[in-house]
XYZ file of C-alpha atoms in Angstrom:
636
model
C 20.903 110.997 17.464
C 22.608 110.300 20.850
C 20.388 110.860 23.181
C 17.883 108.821 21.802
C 20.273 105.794 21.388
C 21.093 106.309 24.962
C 17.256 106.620 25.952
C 16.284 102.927 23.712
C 19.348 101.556 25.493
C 18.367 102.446 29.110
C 14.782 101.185 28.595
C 16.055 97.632 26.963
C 18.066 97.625 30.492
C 14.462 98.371 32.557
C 13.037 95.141 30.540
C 13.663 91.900 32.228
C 15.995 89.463 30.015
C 12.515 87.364 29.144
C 11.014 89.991 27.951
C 13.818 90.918 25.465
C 14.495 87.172 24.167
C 10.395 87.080 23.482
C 10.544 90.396 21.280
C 13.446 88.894 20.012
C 12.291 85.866 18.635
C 10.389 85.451 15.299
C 6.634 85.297 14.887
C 5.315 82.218 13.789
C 5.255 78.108 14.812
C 7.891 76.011 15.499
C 8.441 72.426 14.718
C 10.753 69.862 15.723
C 11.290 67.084 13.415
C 13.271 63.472 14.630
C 13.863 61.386 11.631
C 15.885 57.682 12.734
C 18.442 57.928 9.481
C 20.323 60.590 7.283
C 18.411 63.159 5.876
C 20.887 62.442 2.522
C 19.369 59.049 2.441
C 16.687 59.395 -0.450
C 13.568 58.127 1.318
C 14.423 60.918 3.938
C 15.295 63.505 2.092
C 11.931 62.678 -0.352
C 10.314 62.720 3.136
C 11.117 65.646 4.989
C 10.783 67.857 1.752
C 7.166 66.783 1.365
C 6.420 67.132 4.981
C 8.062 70.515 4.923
C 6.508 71.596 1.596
C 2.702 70.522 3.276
C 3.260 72.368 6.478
C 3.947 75.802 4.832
C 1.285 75.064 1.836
C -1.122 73.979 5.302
C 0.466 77.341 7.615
C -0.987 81.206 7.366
C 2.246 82.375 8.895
C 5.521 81.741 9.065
C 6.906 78.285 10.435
C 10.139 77.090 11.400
C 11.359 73.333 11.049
C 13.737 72.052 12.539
C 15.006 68.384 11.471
C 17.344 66.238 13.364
C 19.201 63.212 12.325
C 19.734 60.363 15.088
C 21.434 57.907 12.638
C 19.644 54.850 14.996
C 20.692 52.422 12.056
C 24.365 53.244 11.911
C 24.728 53.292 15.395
C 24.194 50.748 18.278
C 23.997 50.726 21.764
C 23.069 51.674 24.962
C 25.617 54.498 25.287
C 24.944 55.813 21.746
C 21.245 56.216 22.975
C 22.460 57.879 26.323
C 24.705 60.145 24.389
C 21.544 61.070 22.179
C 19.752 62.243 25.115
C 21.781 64.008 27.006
C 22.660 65.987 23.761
C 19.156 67.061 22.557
C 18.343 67.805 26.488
C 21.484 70.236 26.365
C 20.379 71.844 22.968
C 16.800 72.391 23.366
C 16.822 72.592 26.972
C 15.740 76.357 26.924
C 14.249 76.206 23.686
C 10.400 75.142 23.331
C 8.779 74.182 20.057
C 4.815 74.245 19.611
C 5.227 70.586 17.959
C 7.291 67.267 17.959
C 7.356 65.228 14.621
C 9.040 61.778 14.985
C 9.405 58.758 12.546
C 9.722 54.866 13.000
C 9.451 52.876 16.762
C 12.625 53.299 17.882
C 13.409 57.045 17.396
C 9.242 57.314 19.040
C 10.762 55.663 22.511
C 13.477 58.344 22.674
C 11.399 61.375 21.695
C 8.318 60.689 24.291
C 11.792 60.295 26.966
C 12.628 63.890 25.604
C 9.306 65.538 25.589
C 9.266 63.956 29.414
C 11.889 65.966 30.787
C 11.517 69.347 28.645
C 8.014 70.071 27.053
C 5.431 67.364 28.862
C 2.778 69.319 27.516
C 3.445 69.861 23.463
C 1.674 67.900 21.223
C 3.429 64.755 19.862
C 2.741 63.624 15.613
C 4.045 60.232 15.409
C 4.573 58.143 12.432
C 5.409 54.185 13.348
C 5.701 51.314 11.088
C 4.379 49.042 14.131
C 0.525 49.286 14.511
C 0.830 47.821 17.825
C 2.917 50.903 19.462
C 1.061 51.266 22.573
C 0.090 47.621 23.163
C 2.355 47.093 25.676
C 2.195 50.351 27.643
C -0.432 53.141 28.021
C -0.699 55.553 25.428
C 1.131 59.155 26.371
C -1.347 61.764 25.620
C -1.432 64.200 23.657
C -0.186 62.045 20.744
C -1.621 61.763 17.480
C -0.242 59.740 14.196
C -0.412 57.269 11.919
C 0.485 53.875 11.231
C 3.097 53.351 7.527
C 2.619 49.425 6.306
C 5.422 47.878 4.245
C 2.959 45.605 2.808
C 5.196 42.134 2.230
C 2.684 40.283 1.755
C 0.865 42.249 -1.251
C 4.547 42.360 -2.649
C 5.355 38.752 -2.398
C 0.809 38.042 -4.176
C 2.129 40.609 -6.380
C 5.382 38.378 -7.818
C 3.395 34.957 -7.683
C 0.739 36.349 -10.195
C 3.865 37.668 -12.156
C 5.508 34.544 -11.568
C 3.756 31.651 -11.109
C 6.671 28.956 -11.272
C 7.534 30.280 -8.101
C 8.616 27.653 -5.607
C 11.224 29.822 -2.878
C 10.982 33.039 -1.708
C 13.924 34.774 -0.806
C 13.931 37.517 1.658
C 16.785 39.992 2.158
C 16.972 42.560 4.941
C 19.811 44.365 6.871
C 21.559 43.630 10.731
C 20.687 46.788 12.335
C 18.139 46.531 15.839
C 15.602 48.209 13.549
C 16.017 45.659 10.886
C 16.123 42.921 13.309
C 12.769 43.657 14.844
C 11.253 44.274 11.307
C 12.704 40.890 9.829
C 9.876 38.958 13.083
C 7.433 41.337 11.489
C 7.947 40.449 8.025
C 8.301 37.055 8.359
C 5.181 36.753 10.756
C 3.049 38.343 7.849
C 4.461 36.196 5.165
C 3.468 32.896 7.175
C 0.316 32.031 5.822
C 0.977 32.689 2.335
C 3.778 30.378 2.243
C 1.723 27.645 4.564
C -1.109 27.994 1.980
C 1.071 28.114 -1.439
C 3.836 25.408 0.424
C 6.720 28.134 -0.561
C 9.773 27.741 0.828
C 11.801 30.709 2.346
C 15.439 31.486 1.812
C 16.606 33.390 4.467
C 19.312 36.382 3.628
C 19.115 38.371 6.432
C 21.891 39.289 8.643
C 24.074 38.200 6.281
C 27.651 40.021 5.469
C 27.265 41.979 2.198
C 30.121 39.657 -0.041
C 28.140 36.090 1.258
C 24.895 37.964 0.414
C 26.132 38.974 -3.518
C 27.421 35.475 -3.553
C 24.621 33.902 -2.612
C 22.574 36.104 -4.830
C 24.451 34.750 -7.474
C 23.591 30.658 -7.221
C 20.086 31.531 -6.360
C 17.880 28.421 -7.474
C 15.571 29.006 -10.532
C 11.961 28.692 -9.124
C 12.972 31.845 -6.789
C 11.888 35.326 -6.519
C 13.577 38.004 -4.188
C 12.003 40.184 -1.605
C 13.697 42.586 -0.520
C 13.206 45.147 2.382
C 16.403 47.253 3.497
C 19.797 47.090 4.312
C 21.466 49.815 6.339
C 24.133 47.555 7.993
C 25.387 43.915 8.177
C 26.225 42.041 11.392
C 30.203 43.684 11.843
C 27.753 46.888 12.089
C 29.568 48.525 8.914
C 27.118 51.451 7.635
C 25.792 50.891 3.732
C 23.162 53.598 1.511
C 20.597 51.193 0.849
C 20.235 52.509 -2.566
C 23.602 51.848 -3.450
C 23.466 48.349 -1.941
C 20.175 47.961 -4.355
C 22.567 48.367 -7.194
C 24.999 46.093 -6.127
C 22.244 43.456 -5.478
C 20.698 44.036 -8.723
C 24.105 43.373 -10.489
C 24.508 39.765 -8.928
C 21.327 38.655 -8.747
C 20.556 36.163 -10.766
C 16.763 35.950 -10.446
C 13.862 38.746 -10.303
C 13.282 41.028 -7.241
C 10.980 42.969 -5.449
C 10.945 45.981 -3.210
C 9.137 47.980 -0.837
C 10.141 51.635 -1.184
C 9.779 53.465 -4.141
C 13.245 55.229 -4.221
C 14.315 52.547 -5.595
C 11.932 52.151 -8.655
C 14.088 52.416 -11.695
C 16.915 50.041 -10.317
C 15.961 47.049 -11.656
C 12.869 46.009 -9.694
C 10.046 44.293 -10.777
C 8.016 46.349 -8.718
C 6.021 45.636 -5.415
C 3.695 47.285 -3.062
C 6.402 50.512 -2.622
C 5.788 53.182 -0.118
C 5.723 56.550 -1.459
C 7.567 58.860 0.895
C 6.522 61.952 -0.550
C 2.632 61.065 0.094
C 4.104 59.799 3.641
C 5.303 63.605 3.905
C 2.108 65.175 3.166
C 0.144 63.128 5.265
C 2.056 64.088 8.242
C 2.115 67.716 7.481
C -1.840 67.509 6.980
C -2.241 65.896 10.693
C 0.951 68.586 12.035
C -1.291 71.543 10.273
C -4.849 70.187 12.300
C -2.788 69.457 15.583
C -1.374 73.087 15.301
C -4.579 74.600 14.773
C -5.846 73.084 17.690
C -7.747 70.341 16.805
C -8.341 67.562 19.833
C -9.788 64.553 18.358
C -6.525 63.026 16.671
C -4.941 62.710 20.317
C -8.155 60.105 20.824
C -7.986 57.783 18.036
C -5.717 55.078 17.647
C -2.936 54.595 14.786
C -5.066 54.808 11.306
C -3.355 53.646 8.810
C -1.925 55.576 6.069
C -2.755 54.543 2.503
C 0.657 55.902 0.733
C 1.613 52.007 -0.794
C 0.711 51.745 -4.642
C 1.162 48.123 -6.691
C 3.283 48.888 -8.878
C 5.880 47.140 -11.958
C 8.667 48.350 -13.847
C 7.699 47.611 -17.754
C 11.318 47.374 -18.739
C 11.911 45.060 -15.839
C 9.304 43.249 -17.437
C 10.661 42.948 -20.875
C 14.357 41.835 -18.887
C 13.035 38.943 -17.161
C 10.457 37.724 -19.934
C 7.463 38.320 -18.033
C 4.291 38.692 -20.262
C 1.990 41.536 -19.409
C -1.175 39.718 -19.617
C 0.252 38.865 -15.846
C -0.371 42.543 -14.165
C -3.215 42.528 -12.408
C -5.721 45.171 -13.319
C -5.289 48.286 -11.259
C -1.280 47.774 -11.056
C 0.479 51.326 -12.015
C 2.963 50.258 -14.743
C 6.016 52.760 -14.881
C 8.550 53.208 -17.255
C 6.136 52.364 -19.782
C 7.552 53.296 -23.063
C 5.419 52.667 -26.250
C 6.762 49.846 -28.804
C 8.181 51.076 -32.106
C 4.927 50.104 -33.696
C 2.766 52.611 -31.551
C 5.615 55.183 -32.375
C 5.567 55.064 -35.682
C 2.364 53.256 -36.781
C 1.746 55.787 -39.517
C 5.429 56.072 -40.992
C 5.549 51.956 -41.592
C 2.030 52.215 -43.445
C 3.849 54.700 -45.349
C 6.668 52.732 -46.070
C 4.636 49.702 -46.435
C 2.684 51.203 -49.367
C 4.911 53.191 -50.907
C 6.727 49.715 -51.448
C 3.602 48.090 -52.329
C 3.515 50.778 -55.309
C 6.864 50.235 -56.044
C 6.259 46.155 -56.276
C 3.401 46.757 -58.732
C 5.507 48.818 -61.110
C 8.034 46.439 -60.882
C 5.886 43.557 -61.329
C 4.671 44.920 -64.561
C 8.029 45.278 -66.018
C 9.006 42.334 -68.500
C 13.269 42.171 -68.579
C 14.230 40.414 -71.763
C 15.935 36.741 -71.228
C 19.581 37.911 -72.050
C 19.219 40.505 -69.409
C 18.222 37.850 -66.651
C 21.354 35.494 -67.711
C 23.370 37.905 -68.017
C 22.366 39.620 -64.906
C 22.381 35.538 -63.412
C 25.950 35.254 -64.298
C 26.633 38.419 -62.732
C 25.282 37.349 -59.388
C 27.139 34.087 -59.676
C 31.000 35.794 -60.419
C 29.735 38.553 -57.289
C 28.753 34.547 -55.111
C 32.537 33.508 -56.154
C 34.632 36.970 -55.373
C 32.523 37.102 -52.286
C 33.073 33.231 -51.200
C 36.784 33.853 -52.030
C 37.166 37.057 -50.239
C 35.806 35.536 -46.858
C 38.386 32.502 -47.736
C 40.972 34.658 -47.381
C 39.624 36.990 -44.587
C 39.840 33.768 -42.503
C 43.047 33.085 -43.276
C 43.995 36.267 -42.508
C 42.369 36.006 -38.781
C 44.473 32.559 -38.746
C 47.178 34.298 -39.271
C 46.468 37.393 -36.943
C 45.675 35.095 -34.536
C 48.792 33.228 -34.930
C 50.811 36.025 -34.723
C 49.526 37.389 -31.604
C 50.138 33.395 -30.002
C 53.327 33.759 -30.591
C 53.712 37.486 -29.567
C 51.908 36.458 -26.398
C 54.288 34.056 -25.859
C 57.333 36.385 -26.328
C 55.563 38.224 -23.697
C 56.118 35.012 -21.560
C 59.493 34.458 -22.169
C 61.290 35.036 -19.233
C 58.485 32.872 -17.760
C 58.946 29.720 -19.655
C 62.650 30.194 -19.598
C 61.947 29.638 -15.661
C 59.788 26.879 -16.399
C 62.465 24.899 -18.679
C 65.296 25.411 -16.248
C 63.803 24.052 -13.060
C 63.505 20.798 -14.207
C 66.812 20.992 -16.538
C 69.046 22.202 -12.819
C 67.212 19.451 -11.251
C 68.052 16.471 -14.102
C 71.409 17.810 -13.879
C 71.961 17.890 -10.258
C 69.866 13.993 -9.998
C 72.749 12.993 -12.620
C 75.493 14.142 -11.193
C 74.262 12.854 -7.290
C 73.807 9.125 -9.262
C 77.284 9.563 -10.776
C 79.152 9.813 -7.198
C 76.747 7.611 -5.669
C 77.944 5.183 -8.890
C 81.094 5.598 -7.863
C 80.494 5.037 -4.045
C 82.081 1.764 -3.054
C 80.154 -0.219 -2.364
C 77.419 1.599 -5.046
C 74.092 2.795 -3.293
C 71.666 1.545 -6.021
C 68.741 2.584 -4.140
C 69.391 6.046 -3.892
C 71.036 6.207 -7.632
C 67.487 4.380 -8.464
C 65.558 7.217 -6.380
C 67.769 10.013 -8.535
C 66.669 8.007 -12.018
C 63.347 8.324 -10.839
C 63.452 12.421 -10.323
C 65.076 12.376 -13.543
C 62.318 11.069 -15.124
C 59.798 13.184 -13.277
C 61.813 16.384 -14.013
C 61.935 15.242 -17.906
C 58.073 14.637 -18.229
C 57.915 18.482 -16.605
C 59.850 19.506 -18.808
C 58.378 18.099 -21.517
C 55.099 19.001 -20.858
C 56.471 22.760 -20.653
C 57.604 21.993 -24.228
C 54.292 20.307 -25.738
C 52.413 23.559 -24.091
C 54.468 25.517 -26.204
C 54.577 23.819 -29.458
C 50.670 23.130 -29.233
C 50.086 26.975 -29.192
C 52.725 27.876 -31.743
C 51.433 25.068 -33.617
C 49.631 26.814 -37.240
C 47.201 24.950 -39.228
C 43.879 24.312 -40.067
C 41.393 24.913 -36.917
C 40.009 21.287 -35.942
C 36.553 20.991 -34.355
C 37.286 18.182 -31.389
C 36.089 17.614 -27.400
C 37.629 19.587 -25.083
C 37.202 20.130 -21.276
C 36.977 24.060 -20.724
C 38.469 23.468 -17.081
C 41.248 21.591 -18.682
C 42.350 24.243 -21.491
C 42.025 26.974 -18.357
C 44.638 24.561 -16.276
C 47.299 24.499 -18.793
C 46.780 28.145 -19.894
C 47.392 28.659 -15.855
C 50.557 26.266 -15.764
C 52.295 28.168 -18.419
C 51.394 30.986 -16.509
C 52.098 30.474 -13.206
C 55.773 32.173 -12.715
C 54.761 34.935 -14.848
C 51.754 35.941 -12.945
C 54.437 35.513 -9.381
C 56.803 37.621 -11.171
C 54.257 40.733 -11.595
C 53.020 40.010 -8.423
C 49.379 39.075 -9.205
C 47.460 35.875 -7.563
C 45.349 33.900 -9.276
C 42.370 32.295 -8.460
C 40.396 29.380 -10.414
C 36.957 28.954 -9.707
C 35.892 25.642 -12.013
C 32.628 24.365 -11.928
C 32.704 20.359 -11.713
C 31.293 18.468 -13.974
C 31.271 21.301 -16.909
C 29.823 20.023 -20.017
C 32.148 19.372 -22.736
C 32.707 22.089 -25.601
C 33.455 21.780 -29.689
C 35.741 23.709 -30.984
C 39.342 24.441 -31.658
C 41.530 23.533 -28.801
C 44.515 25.906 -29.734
C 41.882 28.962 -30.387
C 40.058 28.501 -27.104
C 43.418 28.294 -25.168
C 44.642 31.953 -27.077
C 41.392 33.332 -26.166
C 42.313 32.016 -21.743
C 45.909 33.544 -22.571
C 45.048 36.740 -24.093
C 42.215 37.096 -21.360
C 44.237 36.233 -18.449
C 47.787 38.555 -20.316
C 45.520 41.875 -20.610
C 43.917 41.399 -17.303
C 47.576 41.435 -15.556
C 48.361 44.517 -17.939
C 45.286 45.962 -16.592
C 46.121 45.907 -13.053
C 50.017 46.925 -13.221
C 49.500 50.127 -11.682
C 47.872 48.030 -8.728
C 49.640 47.826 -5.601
C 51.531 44.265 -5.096
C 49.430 42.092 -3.101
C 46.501 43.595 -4.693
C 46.575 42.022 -7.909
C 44.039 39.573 -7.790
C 42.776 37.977 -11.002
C 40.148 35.145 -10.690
C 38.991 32.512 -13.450
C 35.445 30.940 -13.005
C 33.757 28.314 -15.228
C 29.752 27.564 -15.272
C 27.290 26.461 -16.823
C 24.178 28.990 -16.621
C 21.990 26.989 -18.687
C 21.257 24.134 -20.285
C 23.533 23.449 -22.716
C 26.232 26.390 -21.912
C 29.027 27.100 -20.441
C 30.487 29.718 -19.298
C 34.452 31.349 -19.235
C 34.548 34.639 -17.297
C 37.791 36.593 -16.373
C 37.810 39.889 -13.416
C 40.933 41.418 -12.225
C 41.421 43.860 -9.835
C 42.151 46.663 -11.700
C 40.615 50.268 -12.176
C 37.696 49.103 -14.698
C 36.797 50.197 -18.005
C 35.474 53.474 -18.592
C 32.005 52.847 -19.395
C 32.813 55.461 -23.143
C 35.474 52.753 -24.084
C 33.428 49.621 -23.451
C 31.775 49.653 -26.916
C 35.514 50.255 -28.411
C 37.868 47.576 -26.377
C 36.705 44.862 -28.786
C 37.710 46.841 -31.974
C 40.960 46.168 -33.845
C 44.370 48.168 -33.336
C 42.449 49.993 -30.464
C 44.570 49.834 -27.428
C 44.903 51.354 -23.997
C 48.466 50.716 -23.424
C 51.480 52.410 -25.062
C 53.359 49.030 -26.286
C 49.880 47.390 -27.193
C 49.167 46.059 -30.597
C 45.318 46.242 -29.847
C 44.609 42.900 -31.261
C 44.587 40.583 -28.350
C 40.614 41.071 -27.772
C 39.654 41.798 -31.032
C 41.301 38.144 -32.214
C 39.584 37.273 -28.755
C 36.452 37.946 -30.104
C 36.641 37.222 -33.577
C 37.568 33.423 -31.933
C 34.305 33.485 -29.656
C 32.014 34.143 -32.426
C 33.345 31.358 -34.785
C 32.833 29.353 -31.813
C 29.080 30.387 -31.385
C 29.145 32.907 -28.737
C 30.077 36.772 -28.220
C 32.646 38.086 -25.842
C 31.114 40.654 -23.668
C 32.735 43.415 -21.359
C 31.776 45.224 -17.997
C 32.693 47.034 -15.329
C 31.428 46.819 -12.043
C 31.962 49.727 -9.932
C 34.647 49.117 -7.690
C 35.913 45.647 -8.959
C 37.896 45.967 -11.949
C 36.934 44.685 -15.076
C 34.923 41.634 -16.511
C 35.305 39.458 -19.335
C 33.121 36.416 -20.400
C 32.089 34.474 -22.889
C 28.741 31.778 -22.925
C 29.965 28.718 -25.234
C 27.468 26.037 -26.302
C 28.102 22.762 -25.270
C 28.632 20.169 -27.124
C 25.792 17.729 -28.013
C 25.435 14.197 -25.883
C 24.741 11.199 -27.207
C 21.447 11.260 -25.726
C 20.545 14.513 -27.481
C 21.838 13.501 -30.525
């Protein structure tokens, strides 16, 4: 066994190094692939599995691809670029591949660079979203591709035939260079079709993400979103678009488009979207020919490749109240779930004449006249207990609702004991100044006039301190008046104020002018502000100080409503306990009663309206209510 090892080992020294690193290496093609983002991104990942799948489906032997991630949207600038080249000339500097895969304009610039200086003579499979690559310089040879449309303008046809009370299109798209560039684009194809339909456009690009939710938010009503992408904003801060689509979804108040289909599913109404994994296979179809030899793809120009489908989300549909005598023929409808009538067609004939039977026999039975009065009275005593039982279920929410005022208020009391002496240490200090200056020879009656006046001042404060109080520990009958919704939230905030400083939170009050008036109880609707604003600082006590932040907002979505929402800054609801927060004696706290909402609610409902709950990931939780507005005099 030794001599032969020695002999294999003297003859691997005879071979030159070349020769050993050729035997060494595996049979079979090699393929380098440069994609311009993350391959964790969705639309690359869908892409480079397709591409990869088609090349080995496409391959007799074995094939080896290697992909490479250049991250040109999270990163800017001319040194990032230089970096990005010296690097890949470093790592595949004595490594040759038989083919170079690369996706998008920008990452195509640096690759033909690369193949420049290290393999001038490997075939090139390009995929570009610009169809005018080589217009401004000669075409390298030896390149073959295709040419991906994001088809704008059959997205934006596609939403005026869904929605035809379109007026303004909006248009969202990211800060990056890419983006940049592909913001002219989009806007140059969408020209005419506004010119002809006179559409306005709303630009949202390059916007920072918070001013682009808010704006999304107060969106005017006769506009539809298009959306493209959004990998960064202008302080170059890196964003998953997918997750940004979610975000956008949440706050927009008005339908939206898209281009890609990752994102099918969000919340889209649909679009011309892209299908990455057909994008895949057509590039592993032209990599397969170009390995194989075949010499007429490096003559023609970019063809186009065909992988955009129309396409709308039914359920979207059913959200945004769009009929579906509005999709064109031909659009694929997803998500398209059959109504309970398709389902169970069969079972509610069933049902319906098994009934039908049931009515017959029933129809043939004669009940005596005794039975029918007696059975009459019956009904009537049941129509009594009934009438009385919800009497006193009311007055037992009265007096729930009474009790938790007033246990709310106990909450509050080192907070209003702060609020009474103030203006009692200032009335005594302003009395005791005008009793020296009294005394003051000659008497400064100015300045003992200037003291009455503080007096005064400081006894209206404190008053009013005292009228707060005794209006919400007031207990009677619930009277259906006016009231201003901004005003109720001011003097729920007053009487709040030193509590909120004490525990460290900061409020802010959003209130829309000129809010329609509401009916209702004045004393209920201020218990509902309270208990809103007491659990939201309970919520966020195991915030940091200076973190607390609890804002207020008032609206009015519609006409005729208003609107009372409450977010802190907390860590959310879990979404399993949404569905119980509302429910009596159910609490998350250890000294909590659990009826603060429930009362909350039970308040909100008398009033015509429904307290709702949610939790947006990563901002705390959300409570609002829509009221009805009162009726005008001009409605009336």
């Amino acid at each position: 066994m030794s001599w032969r090892m020695v002999f294999v080992f003297c003859i691997l020294l005879l071979l030159p190094p070349q020769a050993v690193g050729q035997e060494a290496r595996p049979a079979g093609k090699s393929v380098i692939l440069l994609i311009p983002e993350d391959t964790a991104l969705p639309a690359m990942a869908t892409l480079v599995a397709s591409l990869r799948s088609s090349l080995w489906e496409a391959q007799d032997g074995p094939l080896t691809l290697d992909v490479e991630s250049l991250d040109l949207g999270w990163a800017r600038g001319p040194a990032y670029t230089h970096a990005l080249h010296t690097w890949y000339l470093a790592k595949y500097r004595e490594r040759r591949p038989d083919a170079l895969i690369v996706f998008r304009s920008d990452a195509i610039q640096l690759a033909l660079q690369l193949r420049r200086e290290l393999w001038p003579d490997i075939p090139m499979i390009v995929l570009s979203e610009d169809e005018r690559l080589w217009e401004q310089q000669p075409r390298p040879e030896r390149v073959a591709g295709r040419w991906l449309h994001y088809d704008i303008r059959a997205t934006a046809e596609l939403a005026l035939q869904l929605l035809p009370s379109t007026r303004r299109l909006a248009l969202v798209n990211g800060s990056s260079p890419w983006e940049r560039a592909r913001q002219e684009q989009l806007v140059r194809e969408l020209q005419p079709l506004l010119a002809q339909r006179g559409l306005e456009l709303i630009d949202l690009s390059n916007l920072p993400l918070a001013e682009l939710l808010e704006r999304a938010r107060t969106l005017p009503d006769d506009t539809t979103v298009l959306t493209s992408t959004f990998m960064t904003d202008p302080s170059g801060r890196p964003f998953v678009g997918r997750e940004i689509a979610r975000m956008f979804l949440s706050a927009c108040n008005r339908p939206s488009f898209a281009l890609h289909d990752t994102v099918l599913g969000l919340g889209f109404v649909g679009g011309a979207l892209v299908s990455y994994e057909a994008v895949g296979q057509q590039l592993g179809m032209l990599t397969s020919r170009v390995l194989r030899g075949e010499q007429e793809e490096f003559l023609a120009p970019l063809k186009p490749a065909p992988v955009d489908t129309l396409t709308v989300d039914a359920r979207a549909l059913r959200r945004w109240g769009i009929p579906r005598e509005r999709v064109p023929p031909g659009v694929r409808l997803a998500f398209d779930e059959p109504t309970l009538w398709e389902r169970y067609r069969w079972w509610v004939l069933g049902a319906l004449t098994i009934s039908g039977l049931q009515a017959l026999v029933a129809g043939g039975l004669v009940v005596e006249r005794r039975r029918r009065m007696r059975a009459q009275a019956e009904l009537l005593e049941r129509q009594r207990l009934e009438k009385l039982a919800e009497m006193e279920a009311r007055r037992t929410l009265e007096q729930l609702a009474h009790v938790s005022r007033v246990a709310a208020l106990g909450e509050l009391t080192a907070s209003l004991a702060h609020e009474l002496n103030q203006p009692l240490a200032a009335i005594l200090s302003n009395a005791q100044a005008a009793r020296r200056l009294l005394n003051a020879t000659p008497a400064e009656l100015d300045e003992v006039r200037e003291a009455l006046e503080d007096i005064i001042s400081d006894d209206k404060r404190a008053g009013e301190v005292i009228h707060r109080m005794r209006a919400l520990l007031k207990r009677g009958e619930p009277r259906q008046e006016l009231h201003s919704l901004n005003d109720l939230v001011r003097e729920v905030a007053r009487l709040m104020a030193n509590d909120m400083h004490l525990r460290g939170a900061t409020l802010q009050l959003a209130l829309a002018p000129s809010l329609p008036t509401v009916q209702g109880d004045g004393i209920q609707l201020q218990q509902v502000v309270l208990n809103l604003l007491i659990n939201a600082m309970d919520a966020m006590a195991d915030v940091p100080a200076g973190q607390r932040q609890l804002q207020v907002r008032t609206a009015s979505p519609g006409p005729g409503q208003v609107e009372l929402s409450v977010q802190d800054s907390g860590g959310g609801i879990e979404p399993s306990r949404l569905a119980l927060i509302f429910e009596p004696f159910y609490s998350t706290k250890a000294h909590g009663l659990g009826m603060g909402l429930s009362i909350s609610r039970s308040i909100v409902e008398a009033h015509g309206s429904r307290l709702q709950a949610e939790s947006p990931p990563g901002q705390g939780a959300l409570l609002r209510c829509v009221l009805p507005a009162a009726p005008t005099e001009s409605s009336s």
